[in-house]
Every structure is written in structure tokens, then in C-alpha cells.
């Protein structure tokens, strides 16, 4: 086995380890809670492609606490049911947190203040202007573990 083959094999093994590590705490991208077409575990390109309000607004990169983030802001021509804004946070290339501000007309604004499953925690918080902030977090992500615990314990302190 030549040096080039050995190097390629090493890279393939390293990429496999990174992928398995990411998948070990990532919720599945199918069958999980979906909000405006996005699900935890998606890549950034999948989020941009599948976020149903995407064409009605603008995308931008944003600094993230735990890794890369992208933000979406509502455009002037957006329908009344489109979210006001959204922030998507990624860890090891996969969506681990979504923070979406929605109008009262948005169906995702309705529901329990806190919803949980083995894969996610979802919190809804009404705002003074009538809109709601929805926070969707992956339960297995080490970068959002403290925030998940705060939500589960009923603490109002948020990241």
C-alpha cells in the first residue's frame, strides 16, 4: 500500500468517525417534529431549500455560540402567516437548534408551552407584541444541553 493510499484511507476513517459522532446525538431528519418544513438533523443547505418561508425573506450568516448559524428575516412581500424571523444553529454540520419568531396567525404558535420527546424539546413563549418565539432544541446535542435542562426545569433564563 503506497503513502497516498494510506493517507486516503486515514482520511476516510477520520471522516467516518466525525460522521458517526455527529449522528450519535443528531435526531433523525425524518419523522421528527417539523416546523415550516425544517427538522432537526438537517444540513444548512437542506434548511435553506426546505424552509417554506424562505423565498419570502432574506438569508444571512450569523455568528453562533456553538458553531455556524444562519438567520432568515421576513421580506416586505411575505404573507401574514410567514414567520417574522428565524435563526438556525448547526453543530458538526447538522441543525441542532431553531429559534423562530412567529405571528399569532401561525399554526405553530398554538400548542403547549413545552413539548418534549426523546429527540427534542420545543418551547413556546408569547411576546408582548402578540408574536411568539418558538425554540426547538435537539436533546442529545452537547452544545445545547444546558439550555435543554433550563427549559425542562421550567427556568425562564434562555440563551
Coordinates of C-alpha atoms in Angstrom, one line a residue:
X1 CA 0.0 0.0 0.0
X2 CA 1.5 3.3 -1.1
X3 CA 1.7 6.5 1.0
X4 CA -1.1 8.1 -1.0
X5 CA -3.4 5.1 -0.4
X6 CA -2.6 5.1 3.3
X7 CA -3.3 8.8 3.5
X8 CA -6.6 8.4 1.7
X9 CA -7.6 5.5 3.9
X10 CA -6.8 7.6 7.0
X11 CA -8.9 10.5 5.8
X12 CA -11.8 8.1 5.0
X13 CA -11.6 6.6 8.5
X14 CA -11.4 10.1 10.1
X15 CA -14.4 11.3 8.2
X16 CA -16.3 8.2 9.2
X17 CA -15.6 8.9 12.9
X18 CA -16.7 12.5 12.6
X19 CA -19.9 11.5 10.8
X20 CA -20.7 8.8 13.4
X21 CA -20.0 11.3 16.2
X22 CA -22.4 13.8 14.7
X23 CA -25.1 11.2 14.1
X24 CA -24.8 9.9 17.6
X25 CA -26.5 12.9 19.0
X26 CA -28.4 14.2 16.0
X27 CA -32.1 13.4 15.8
X28 CA -33.3 11.8 12.6
X29 CA -34.2 14.2 9.8
X30 CA -37.3 12.2 9.1
X31 CA -40.2 11.6 11.4
X32 CA -39.2 14.2 13.9
X33 CA -41.0 17.4 14.8
X34 CA -41.2 19.6 11.7
X35 CA -41.7 23.4 11.7
X36 CA -42.1 25.4 8.5
X37 CA -40.6 22.5 6.6
X38 CA -37.4 22.1 8.7
X39 CA -36.4 19.3 11.1
X40 CA -33.6 18.9 13.4
X41 CA -30.7 17.0 11.9
X42 CA -30.8 18.7 8.5
X43 CA -27.8 20.3 6.9
X44 CA -27.7 24.1 6.2
X45 CA -28.4 23.6 2.5
X46 CA -31.4 21.4 3.4
X47 CA -32.8 24.1 5.8
X48 CA -32.4 26.8 3.1
X49 CA -34.0 24.6 0.5
X50 CA -36.9 23.3 2.7
X51 CA -37.8 26.3 4.9
X52 CA -41.2 27.1 3.5
X53 CA -41.0 30.8 4.1
X54 CA -37.5 31.1 2.6
X55 CA -38.5 32.8 -0.7
X56 CA -40.4 35.5 1.2
X57 CA -37.3 36.7 3.1
X58 CA -33.6 37.1 3.2
X59 CA -30.9 34.7 4.4
X60 CA -27.7 35.8 6.2
X61 CA -24.8 34.1 8.1
X62 CA -24.7 34.8 11.8
X63 CA -22.1 34.2 14.5
X64 CA -23.1 31.3 16.6
X65 CA -22.4 30.3 20.2
X66 CA -21.7 26.7 19.4
X67 CA -21.0 26.8 15.7
X68 CA -22.2 28.2 12.4
X69 CA -25.7 29.7 12.3
X70 CA -27.8 31.2 9.6
X71 CA -30.7 33.7 10.0
X72 CA -33.7 34.4 8.0
X73 CA -35.6 37.7 8.1
X74 CA -39.0 38.4 6.7
X75 CA -39.3 40.4 3.5
X76 CA -41.9 43.1 2.8
X77 CA -43.9 40.8 0.4
X78 CA -44.2 38.0 2.9
X79 CA -47.6 36.7 3.7
X80 CA -49.0 37.4 7.2
X81 CA -48.6 33.8 8.2
X82 CA -44.9 33.8 7.4
X83 CA -42.5 33.8 10.4
X84 CA -41.1 37.2 11.5
X85 CA -37.6 35.8 11.8
X86 CA -35.7 32.6 12.3
X87 CA -32.3 31.5 13.4
X88 CA -30.9 28.0 12.7
X89 CA -27.8 26.8 14.7
X90 CA -25.7 23.9 13.5
X91 CA -23.2 21.7 15.3
X92 CA -20.9 19.4 13.2
X93 CA -22.9 20.4 10.1
X94 CA -26.4 19.4 11.4
X95 CA -29.3 21.5 12.6
X96 CA -29.4 21.3 16.4
X97 CA -31.4 24.4 17.3
X98 CA -34.1 26.5 15.6
X99 CA -35.4 29.8 17.1
X100 CA -38.4 31.1 15.2
X101 CA -40.5 34.2 15.9
X102 CA -44.0 33.7 14.5
X103 CA -47.2 35.8 14.2
X104 CA -50.3 34.9 16.1
X105 CA -51.8 33.6 12.9
X106 CA -49.1 31.0 12.5
X107 CA -50.4 27.5 13.5
X108 CA -47.0 26.6 15.1
X109 CA -47.7 29.4 17.7
X110 CA -50.5 27.3 19.1
X111 CA -49.8 24.4 21.4
X112 CA -48.4 23.5 24.8
X113 CA -45.8 25.9 26.2
X114 CA -43.4 23.0 26.4
X115 CA -43.3 19.8 24.3
X116 CA -40.7 17.1 24.6
X117 CA -39.8 13.8 23.0
X118 CA -36.7 11.6 23.2
X119 CA -35.2 13.7 20.3
X120 CA -36.2 17.3 21.0
X121 CA -37.5 20.0 23.4
X122 CA -39.8 22.6 22.0
X123 CA -40.7 25.8 24.0
X124 CA -43.2 28.4 23.0
X125 CA -43.1 31.9 24.6
X126 CA -45.7 34.6 23.9
X127 CA -44.3 38.1 23.4
X128 CA -45.8 41.4 24.3
X129 CA -46.4 42.3 20.7
X130 CA -48.6 39.3 20.1
X131 CA -46.0 37.2 18.4
X132 CA -44.4 34.1 19.8
X133 CA -40.9 32.8 20.0
X134 CA -40.5 29.0 19.4
X135 CA -37.3 27.3 20.4
X136 CA -36.6 23.8 19.1
X137 CA -33.6 22.1 20.5
X138 CA -32.0 18.7 19.9
X139 CA -31.9 16.8 23.2
X140 CA -28.6 15.0 22.5
X141 CA -26.6 18.0 21.4
X142 CA -23.8 18.7 24.0
X143 CA -23.7 22.4 22.9
X144 CA -27.4 23.0 23.8
X145 CA -27.5 20.6 26.8
X146 CA -27.7 23.4 29.5
X147 CA -30.4 25.2 27.6
X148 CA -32.4 22.0 27.3
X149 CA -32.1 21.4 31.0
X150 CA -33.2 25.0 31.7
X151 CA -36.3 24.5 29.6
X152 CA -37.1 21.2 31.2
X153 CA -36.7 22.6 34.7
X154 CA -39.0 25.5 33.9
X155 CA -36.4 28.2 34.2
X156 CA -37.1 31.3 32.2
X157 CA -33.4 32.0 31.6
X158 CA -32.6 31.5 28.0
X159 CA -29.6 31.6 25.8

